Amino acid sequence: MNVLTDNLSLYGEGLLGTVELTVYASLLALVLGFLMASFRVAPVASLRAFGTVWVTVLRNTPLTLLFFAVLLGLPRFGVVLPFQVFAVLALGCYTSAFICEAVRSGINTVPVGQGEAARSLGMTFGQTLGVVILPQAFRSVIPPIGSTLIALAKNSAIAGSFSVTELLGTYKTLNELGYSIIWTFVWIAVGYLIVTLSISAVFNVLEKRYGVAR
């Protein structure tokens, strides 16, 4: 227990870093995911192609490699940002590909007649998607989006290897101070459990309120 009590501020700083990474990357992933899902079902061929390439590349690229590309590659092109921002970009873009496919699967569950009826009323593609299709699709994709964001929270541990403050990175300092590595990781695991259970609780509430009855 002394590992936690003696280093409460260090654990707290790491937990806060993980929460910030998770929140900001989740927001980015949701925005990009919904946008790319819209591209993938758009009537414009170039948008569909862009969405397909985005999903194919990111889903088949190891996250660690993407971190290297963003944190070490972008500065070579003059893009200099705090490492935490780079980590948010890497996590958010990577996760957006999975959000996109979850949303697209939800869109496919909406009866075709819904879109046809909207178009017959003179709605544009954007109006049809935003007012008719996506609200119905969202109800069926709440659980997979929740699972994807939980995975994002756990994936944020990779950021610690790139000098970003987060929970897993605290083990380096504690190991140097001579604390038991087992108990160090036990409390790190508890921290991640708090984060993931919090996300799960939020999505359980959303599913009960807005989800499709099964």
PDB file of C-alpha atoms in Angstrom:
ATOM      1  CA  MET A   1       0.000   0.000   0.000  1.00  0.00           C
ATOM      2  CA  ASN A   2       2.942   2.342   0.651  1.00  0.00           C
ATOM      3  CA  VAL A   3       3.693   2.372  -3.081  1.00  0.00           C
ATOM      4  CA  LEU A   4       0.427   4.265  -3.563  1.00  0.00           C
ATOM      5  CA  THR A   5       0.448   6.420  -0.427  1.00  0.00           C
ATOM      6  CA  ASP A   6       4.077   7.507  -0.832  1.00  0.00           C
ATOM      7  CA  ASN A   7       3.576   8.413  -4.491  1.00  0.00           C
ATOM      8  CA  LEU A   8      -0.020   9.560  -4.609  1.00  0.00           C
ATOM      9  CA  SER A   9       0.830  12.762  -6.473  1.00  0.00           C
ATOM     10  CA  LEU A  10       2.805  10.819  -9.103  1.00  0.00           C
ATOM     11  CA  TYR A  11      -0.047   8.370  -9.631  1.00  0.00           C
ATOM     12  CA  GLY A  12      -2.519  11.242  -9.700  1.00  0.00           C
ATOM     13  CA  GLU A  13      -0.501  13.072 -12.345  1.00  0.00           C
ATOM     14  CA  GLY A  14      -0.293   9.907 -14.442  1.00  0.00           C
ATOM     15  CA  LEU A  15      -4.020   9.195 -14.048  1.00  0.00           C
ATOM     16  CA  LEU A  16      -4.874  12.775 -15.024  1.00  0.00           C
ATOM     17  CA  GLY A  17      -2.634  12.472 -18.084  1.00  0.00           C
ATOM     18  CA  THR A  18      -4.383   9.262 -19.141  1.00  0.00           C
ATOM     19  CA  VAL A  19      -7.828  10.815 -18.623  1.00  0.00           C
ATOM     20  CA  GLU A  20      -6.874  13.883 -20.677  1.00  0.00           C
ATOM     21  CA  LEU A  21      -5.469  11.760 -23.486  1.00  0.00           C
ATOM     22  CA  THR A  22      -8.573   9.581 -23.465  1.00  0.00           C
ATOM     23  CA  VAL A  23     -11.035  12.481 -23.467  1.00  0.00           C
ATOM     24  CA  TYR A  24      -9.332  14.559 -26.169  1.00  0.00           C
ATOM     25  CA  ALA A  25      -8.519  11.577 -28.390  1.00  0.00           C
ATOM     26  CA  SER A  26     -12.076  10.248 -27.981  1.00  0.00           C
ATOM     27  CA  LEU A  27     -13.560  13.564 -29.100  1.00  0.00           C
ATOM     28  CA  LEU A  28     -11.259  13.634 -32.119  1.00  0.00           C
ATOM     29  CA  ALA A  29     -12.023   9.985 -32.927  1.00  0.00           C
ATOM     30  CA  LEU A  30     -15.782  10.534 -32.722  1.00  0.00           C
ATOM     31  CA  VAL A  31     -15.700  13.618 -34.972  1.00  0.00           C
ATOM     32  CA  LEU A  32     -13.443  11.981 -37.554  1.00  0.00           C
ATOM     33  CA  GLY A  33     -15.244   8.643 -37.277  1.00  0.00           C
ATOM     34  CA  PHE A  34     -18.670  10.119 -38.009  1.00  0.00           C
ATOM     35  CA  LEU A  35     -17.187  12.261 -40.777  1.00  0.00           C
ATOM     36  CA  MET A  36     -15.479   9.312 -42.457  1.00  0.00           C
ATOM     37  CA  ALA A  37     -18.616   7.196 -42.125  1.00  0.00           C
ATOM     38  CA  SER A  38     -20.477   9.980 -43.930  1.00  0.00           C
ATOM     39  CA  PHE A  39     -17.816   9.968 -46.629  1.00  0.00           C
ATOM     40  CA  ARG A  40     -18.102   6.205 -47.056  1.00  0.00           C
ATOM     41  CA  VAL A  41     -21.820   6.356 -47.788  1.00  0.00           C
ATOM     42  CA  ALA A  42     -21.704   9.629 -49.756  1.00  0.00           C
ATOM     43  CA  PRO A  43     -22.925   9.714 -53.372  1.00  0.00           C
ATOM     44  CA  VAL A  44     -19.638  11.388 -54.415  1.00  0.00           C
ATOM     45  CA  ALA A  45     -17.098   8.785 -55.554  1.00  0.00           C
ATOM     46  CA  SER A  46     -14.047  10.812 -54.465  1.00  0.00           C
ATOM     47  CA  LEU A  47     -15.388  11.089 -50.903  1.00  0.00           C
ATOM     48  CA  ARG A  48     -16.120   7.357 -50.766  1.00  0.00           C
ATOM     49  CA  ALA A  49     -12.589   6.639 -52.000  1.00  0.00           C
ATOM     50  CA  PHE A  50     -11.052   8.973 -49.403  1.00  0.00           C
ATOM     51  CA  GLY A  51     -13.039   7.350 -46.590  1.00  0.00           C
ATOM     52  CA  THR A  52     -12.097   3.863 -47.760  1.00  0.00           C
ATOM     53  CA  VAL A  53      -8.389   4.727 -47.937  1.00  0.00           C
ATOM     54  CA  TRP A  54      -8.509   6.374 -44.489  1.00  0.00           C
ATOM     55  CA  VAL A  55     -10.073   3.306 -42.881  1.00  0.00           C
ATOM     56  CA  THR A  56      -7.957   0.757 -44.748  1.00  0.00           C
ATOM     57  CA  VAL A  57      -4.643   2.454 -43.964  1.00  0.00           C
ATOM     58  CA  LEU A  58      -5.309   3.216 -40.305  1.00  0.00           C
ATOM     59  CA  ARG A  59      -6.942  -0.116 -39.428  1.00  0.00           C
ATOM     60  CA  ASN A  60      -3.987  -2.003 -40.894  1.00  0.00           C
ATOM     61  CA  THR A  61      -1.223   0.154 -39.412  1.00  0.00           C
ATOM     62  CA  PRO A  62       0.201  -0.795 -35.987  1.00  0.00           C
ATOM     63  CA  LEU A  63      -0.560   1.943 -33.468  1.00  0.00           C
ATOM     64  CA  THR A  64       3.070   2.093 -32.331  1.00  0.00           C
ATOM     65  CA  LEU A  65       4.161   2.746 -35.913  1.00  0.00           C
ATOM     66  CA  LEU A  66       1.567   5.502 -36.183  1.00  0.00           C
ATOM     67  CA  PHE A  67       2.970   7.094 -33.020  1.00  0.00           C
ATOM     68  CA  PHE A  68       6.440   7.064 -34.572  1.00  0.00           C
ATOM     69  CA  ALA A  69       5.075   8.586 -37.774  1.00  0.00           C
ATOM     70  CA  VAL A  70       3.247  11.388 -35.964  1.00  0.00           C
ATOM     71  CA  LEU A  71       5.616  12.204 -33.099  1.00  0.00           C
ATOM     72  CA  LEU A  72       8.857  11.820 -35.046  1.00  0.00           C
ATOM     73  CA  GLY A  73       7.733  12.354 -38.628  1.00  0.00           C
ATOM     74  CA  LEU A  74       5.638  15.533 -38.475  1.00  0.00           C
ATOM     75  CA  PRO A  75       8.393  17.693 -36.857  1.00  0.00           C
ATOM     76  CA  ARG A  76      10.583  16.934 -39.889  1.00  0.00           C
ATOM     77  CA  PHE A  77       7.986  18.778 -41.987  1.00  0.00           C
ATOM     78  CA  GLY A  78       7.983  21.787 -39.690  1.00  0.00           C
ATOM     79  CA  VAL A  79       4.975  20.739 -37.615  1.00  0.00           C
ATOM     80  CA  VAL A  80       6.109  21.326 -34.028  1.00  0.00           C
ATOM     81  CA  LEU A  81       3.539  20.730 -31.302  1.00  0.00           C
ATOM     82  CA  PRO A  82       3.594  19.465 -27.699  1.00  0.00           C
ATOM     83  CA  PHE A  83       4.056  15.695 -27.509  1.00  0.00           C
ATOM     84  CA  GLN A  84       0.660  15.353 -25.844  1.00  0.00           C
ATOM     85  CA  VAL A  85      -1.017  16.937 -28.894  1.00  0.00           C
ATOM     86  CA  PHE A  86       0.858  14.548 -31.185  1.00  0.00           C
ATOM     87  CA  ALA A  87      -0.306  11.631 -29.013  1.00  0.00           C
ATOM     88  CA  VAL A  88      -3.926  12.825 -29.218  1.00  0.00           C
ATOM     89  CA  LEU A  89      -3.629  13.041 -33.012  1.00  0.00           C
ATOM     90  CA  ALA A  90      -2.192   9.520 -33.263  1.00  0.00           C
ATOM     91  CA  LEU A  91      -4.759   7.966 -30.916  1.00  0.00           C
ATOM     92  CA  GLY A  92      -7.683   9.918 -32.314  1.00  0.00           C
ATOM     93  CA  CYS A  93      -6.938   9.229 -35.973  1.00  0.00           C
ATOM     94  CA  TYR A  94      -6.245   5.546 -35.332  1.00  0.00           C
ATOM     95  CA  THR A  95      -9.447   5.032 -33.350  1.00  0.00           C
ATOM     96  CA  SER A  96     -11.528   7.035 -35.832  1.00  0.00           C
ATOM     97  CA  ALA A  97     -11.137   4.230 -38.384  1.00  0.00           C
ATOM     98  CA  PHE A  98     -12.856   1.798 -36.005  1.00  0.00           C
ATOM     99  CA  ILE A  99     -15.521   4.346 -35.035  1.00  0.00           C
ATOM    100  CA  CYS A 100     -16.161   4.889 -38.747  1.00  0.00           C
ATOM    101  CA  GLU A 101     -16.833   1.211 -39.390  1.00  0.00           C
ATOM    102  CA  ALA A 102     -19.071   0.947 -36.340  1.00  0.00           C
ATOM    103  CA  VAL A 103     -21.118   3.937 -37.491  1.00  0.00           C
ATOM    104  CA  ARG A 104     -21.240   2.676 -41.074  1.00  0.00           C
ATOM    105  CA  SER A 105     -22.597  -0.666 -39.861  1.00  0.00           C
ATOM    106  CA  GLY A 106     -25.251   1.255 -37.933  1.00  0.00           C
ATOM    107  CA  ILE A 107     -26.148   3.261 -41.030  1.00  0.00           C
ATOM    108  CA  ASN A 108     -26.634   0.001 -42.914  1.00  0.00           C
ATOM    109  CA  THR A 109     -29.208  -1.120 -40.334  1.00  0.00           C
ATOM    110  CA  VAL A 110     -31.452   1.839 -41.144  1.00  0.00           C
ATOM    111  CA  PRO A 111     -34.100   0.796 -43.721  1.00  0.00           C
ATOM    112  CA  VAL A 112     -33.397   2.129 -47.212  1.00  0.00           C
ATOM    113  CA  GLY A 113     -36.927   3.520 -47.327  1.00  0.00           C
ATOM    114  CA  GLN A 114     -36.022   6.068 -44.656  1.00  0.00           C
ATOM    115  CA  GLY A 115     -33.472   7.729 -46.923  1.00  0.00           C
ATOM    116  CA  GLU A 116     -35.720   7.502 -49.958  1.00  0.00           C
ATOM    117  CA  ALA A 117     -38.574   9.131 -48.070  1.00  0.00           C
ATOM    118  CA  ALA A 118     -36.287  11.963 -46.926  1.00  0.00           C
ATOM    119  CA  ARG A 119     -35.049  12.564 -50.478  1.00  0.00           C
ATOM    120  CA  SER A 120     -38.614  12.532 -51.796  1.00  0.00           C
ATOM    121  CA  LEU A 121     -39.312  15.424 -49.421  1.00  0.00           C
ATOM    122  CA  GLY A 122     -36.511  17.395 -51.053  1.00  0.00           C
ATOM    123  CA  MET A 123     -33.848  16.898 -48.391  1.00  0.00           C
ATOM    124  CA  THR A 124     -30.204  17.048 -49.449  1.00  0.00           C
ATOM    125  CA  PHE A 125     -27.775  14.214 -48.700  1.00  0.00           C
ATOM    126  CA  GLY A 126     -26.404  16.117 -45.710  1.00  0.00           C
ATOM    127  CA  GLN A 127     -29.865  16.760 -44.305  1.00  0.00           C
ATOM    128  CA  THR A 128     -30.932  13.163 -44.862  1.00  0.00           C
ATOM    129  CA  LEU A 129     -27.844  11.854 -43.140  1.00  0.00           C
ATOM    130  CA  GLY A 130     -27.848  14.290 -40.234  1.00  0.00           C
ATOM    131  CA  VAL A 131     -31.569  14.460 -39.521  1.00  0.00           C
ATOM    132  CA  VAL A 132     -32.872  11.018 -40.507  1.00  0.00           C
ATOM    133  CA  ILE A 133     -30.130   8.392 -40.826  1.00  0.00           C
ATOM    134  CA  LEU A 134     -27.469   9.134 -38.191  1.00  0.00           C
ATOM    135  CA  PRO A 135     -29.872   9.632 -35.246  1.00  0.00           C
ATOM    136  CA  GLN A 136     -31.328   6.178 -35.923  1.00  0.00           C
ATOM    137  CA  ALA A 137     -27.927   4.611 -36.595  1.00  0.00           C
ATOM    138  CA  PHE A 138     -26.488   6.038 -33.369  1.00  0.00           C
ATOM    139  CA  ARG A 139     -28.955   4.057 -31.290  1.00  0.00           C
ATOM    140  CA  SER A 140     -27.583   0.750 -32.596  1.00  0.00           C
ATOM    141  CA  VAL A 141     -23.874   1.632 -32.405  1.00  0.00           C
ATOM    142  CA  ILE A 142     -23.666   2.808 -28.800  1.00  0.00           C
ATOM    143  CA  PRO A 143     -22.202  -0.510 -27.488  1.00  0.00           C
ATOM    144  CA  PRO A 144     -19.478  -0.902 -30.173  1.00  0.00           C
ATOM    145  CA  ILE A 145     -18.468   2.755 -29.862  1.00  0.00           C
ATOM    146  CA  GLY A 146     -18.190   2.314 -26.096  1.00  0.00           C
ATOM    147  CA  SER A 147     -15.979  -0.760 -26.546  1.00  0.00           C
ATOM    148  CA  THR A 148     -13.806   1.118 -29.034  1.00  0.00           C
ATOM    149  CA  LEU A 149     -13.287   4.045 -26.659  1.00  0.00           C
ATOM    150  CA  ILE A 150     -12.389   1.645 -23.839  1.00  0.00           C
ATOM    151  CA  ALA A 151      -9.744   0.197 -26.154  1.00  0.00           C
ATOM    152  CA  LEU A 152      -8.535   3.750 -26.836  1.00  0.00           C
ATOM    153  CA  ALA A 153      -8.076   4.356 -23.107  1.00  0.00           C
ATOM    154  CA  LYS A 154      -5.891   1.253 -22.846  1.00  0.00           C
ATOM    155  CA  ASN A 155      -3.998   2.108 -26.033  1.00  0.00           C
ATOM    156  CA  SER A 156      -3.041   5.457 -24.491  1.00  0.00           C
ATOM    157  CA  ALA A 157      -0.389   3.550 -22.531  1.00  0.00           C
ATOM    158  CA  ILE A 158       1.793   3.627 -25.657  1.00  0.00           C
ATOM    159  CA  ALA A 159       2.111   7.408 -25.281  1.00  0.00           C
ATOM    160  CA  GLY A 160       4.269   6.916 -22.192  1.00  0.00           C
ATOM    161  CA  SER A 161       7.078   5.601 -24.384  1.00  0.00           C
ATOM    162  CA  PHE A 162       7.150   8.972 -26.174  1.00  0.00           C
ATOM    163  CA  SER A 163       7.656  11.242 -23.156  1.00  0.00           C
ATOM    164  CA  VAL A 164       3.931  11.876 -22.689  1.00  0.00           C
ATOM    165  CA  THR A 165       2.676  11.965 -19.113  1.00  0.00           C
ATOM    166  CA  GLU A 166       0.267   9.079 -18.557  1.00  0.00           C
ATOM    167  CA  LEU A 167      -0.419   6.345 -16.037  1.00  0.00           C
ATOM    168  CA  LEU A 168       1.766   3.492 -17.284  1.00  0.00           C
ATOM    169  CA  GLY A 169       4.808   5.761 -17.527  1.00  0.00           C
ATOM    170  CA  THR A 170       4.862   6.145 -13.728  1.00  0.00           C
ATOM    171  CA  TYR A 171       6.432   2.692 -13.384  1.00  0.00           C
ATOM    172  CA  LYS A 172       9.777   4.030 -14.686  1.00  0.00           C
ATOM    173  CA  THR A 173      10.112   6.543 -11.852  1.00  0.00           C
ATOM    174  CA  LEU A 174       8.870   4.102  -9.221  1.00  0.00           C
ATOM    175  CA  ASN A 175      11.220   1.387 -10.451  1.00  0.00           C
ATOM    176  CA  GLU A 176      14.155   3.781 -10.155  1.00  0.00           C
ATOM    177  CA  LEU A 177      13.082   4.582  -6.590  1.00  0.00           C
ATOM    178  CA  GLY A 178      13.240   0.872  -5.716  1.00  0.00           C
ATOM    179  CA  TYR A 179       9.546   0.133  -5.191  1.00  0.00           C
ATOM    180  CA  SER A 180       8.144  -3.337  -5.838  1.00  0.00           C
ATOM    181  CA  ILE A 181       7.423  -3.655  -9.536  1.00  0.00           C
ATOM    182  CA  ILE A 182       4.481  -5.961  -8.820  1.00  0.00           C
ATOM    183  CA  TRP A 183       2.646  -3.489  -6.579  1.00  0.00           C
ATOM    184  CA  THR A 184       3.595  -0.649  -8.882  1.00  0.00           C
ATOM    185  CA  PHE A 185       1.748  -2.346 -11.727  1.00  0.00           C
ATOM    186  CA  VAL A 186      -1.137  -3.393  -9.472  1.00  0.00           C
ATOM    187  CA  TRP A 187      -1.957   0.260  -8.735  1.00  0.00           C
ATOM    188  CA  ILE A 188      -1.427   1.208 -12.372  1.00  0.00           C
ATOM    189  CA  ALA A 189      -3.947  -1.495 -13.309  1.00  0.00           C
ATOM    190  CA  VAL A 190      -6.391  -0.094 -10.742  1.00  0.00           C
ATOM    191  CA  GLY A 191      -6.042   3.327 -12.371  1.00  0.00           C
ATOM    192  CA  TYR A 192      -6.833   1.942 -15.818  1.00  0.00           C
ATOM    193  CA  LEU A 193      -9.741   0.026 -14.324  1.00  0.00           C
ATOM    194  CA  ILE A 194     -11.177   3.278 -12.962  1.00  0.00           C
ATOM    195  CA  VAL A 195     -10.938   4.904 -16.395  1.00  0.00           C
ATOM    196  CA  THR A 196     -12.400   1.998 -18.360  1.00  0.00           C
ATOM    197  CA  LEU A 197     -15.220   1.353 -15.868  1.00  0.00           C
ATOM    198  CA  SER A 198     -16.120   5.045 -15.999  1.00  0.00           C
ATOM    199  CA  ILE A 199     -16.402   4.897 -19.794  1.00  0.00           C
ATOM    200  CA  SER A 200     -18.413   1.690 -19.544  1.00  0.00           C
ATOM    201  CA  ALA A 201     -20.790   3.293 -17.028  1.00  0.00           C
ATOM    202  CA  VAL A 202     -21.378   6.297 -19.299  1.00  0.00           C
ATOM    203  CA  PHE A 203     -22.188   4.097 -22.285  1.00  0.00           C
ATOM    204  CA  ASN A 204     -24.397   1.811 -20.199  1.00  0.00           C
ATOM    205  CA  VAL A 205     -26.480   4.868 -19.309  1.00  0.00           C
ATOM    206  CA  LEU A 206     -26.570   5.955 -22.962  1.00  0.00           C
ATOM    207  CA  GLU A 207     -27.580   2.468 -24.088  1.00  0.00           C
ATOM    208  CA  LYS A 208     -30.399   2.245 -21.549  1.00  0.00           C
ATOM    209  CA  ARG A 209     -31.691   5.653 -22.546  1.00  0.00           C
ATOM    210  CA  TYR A 210     -31.189   5.658 -26.306  1.00  0.00           C
ATOM    211  CA  GLY A 211     -30.257   2.119 -27.321  1.00  0.00           C
ATOM    212  CA  VAL A 212     -32.358  -0.175 -29.444  1.00  0.00           C
ATOM    213  CA  ALA A 213     -34.502  -2.531 -27.350  1.00  0.00           C
ATOM    214  CA  ARG A 214     -33.544  -6.139 -27.952  1.00  0.00           C
TER     215      ARG A 214
END
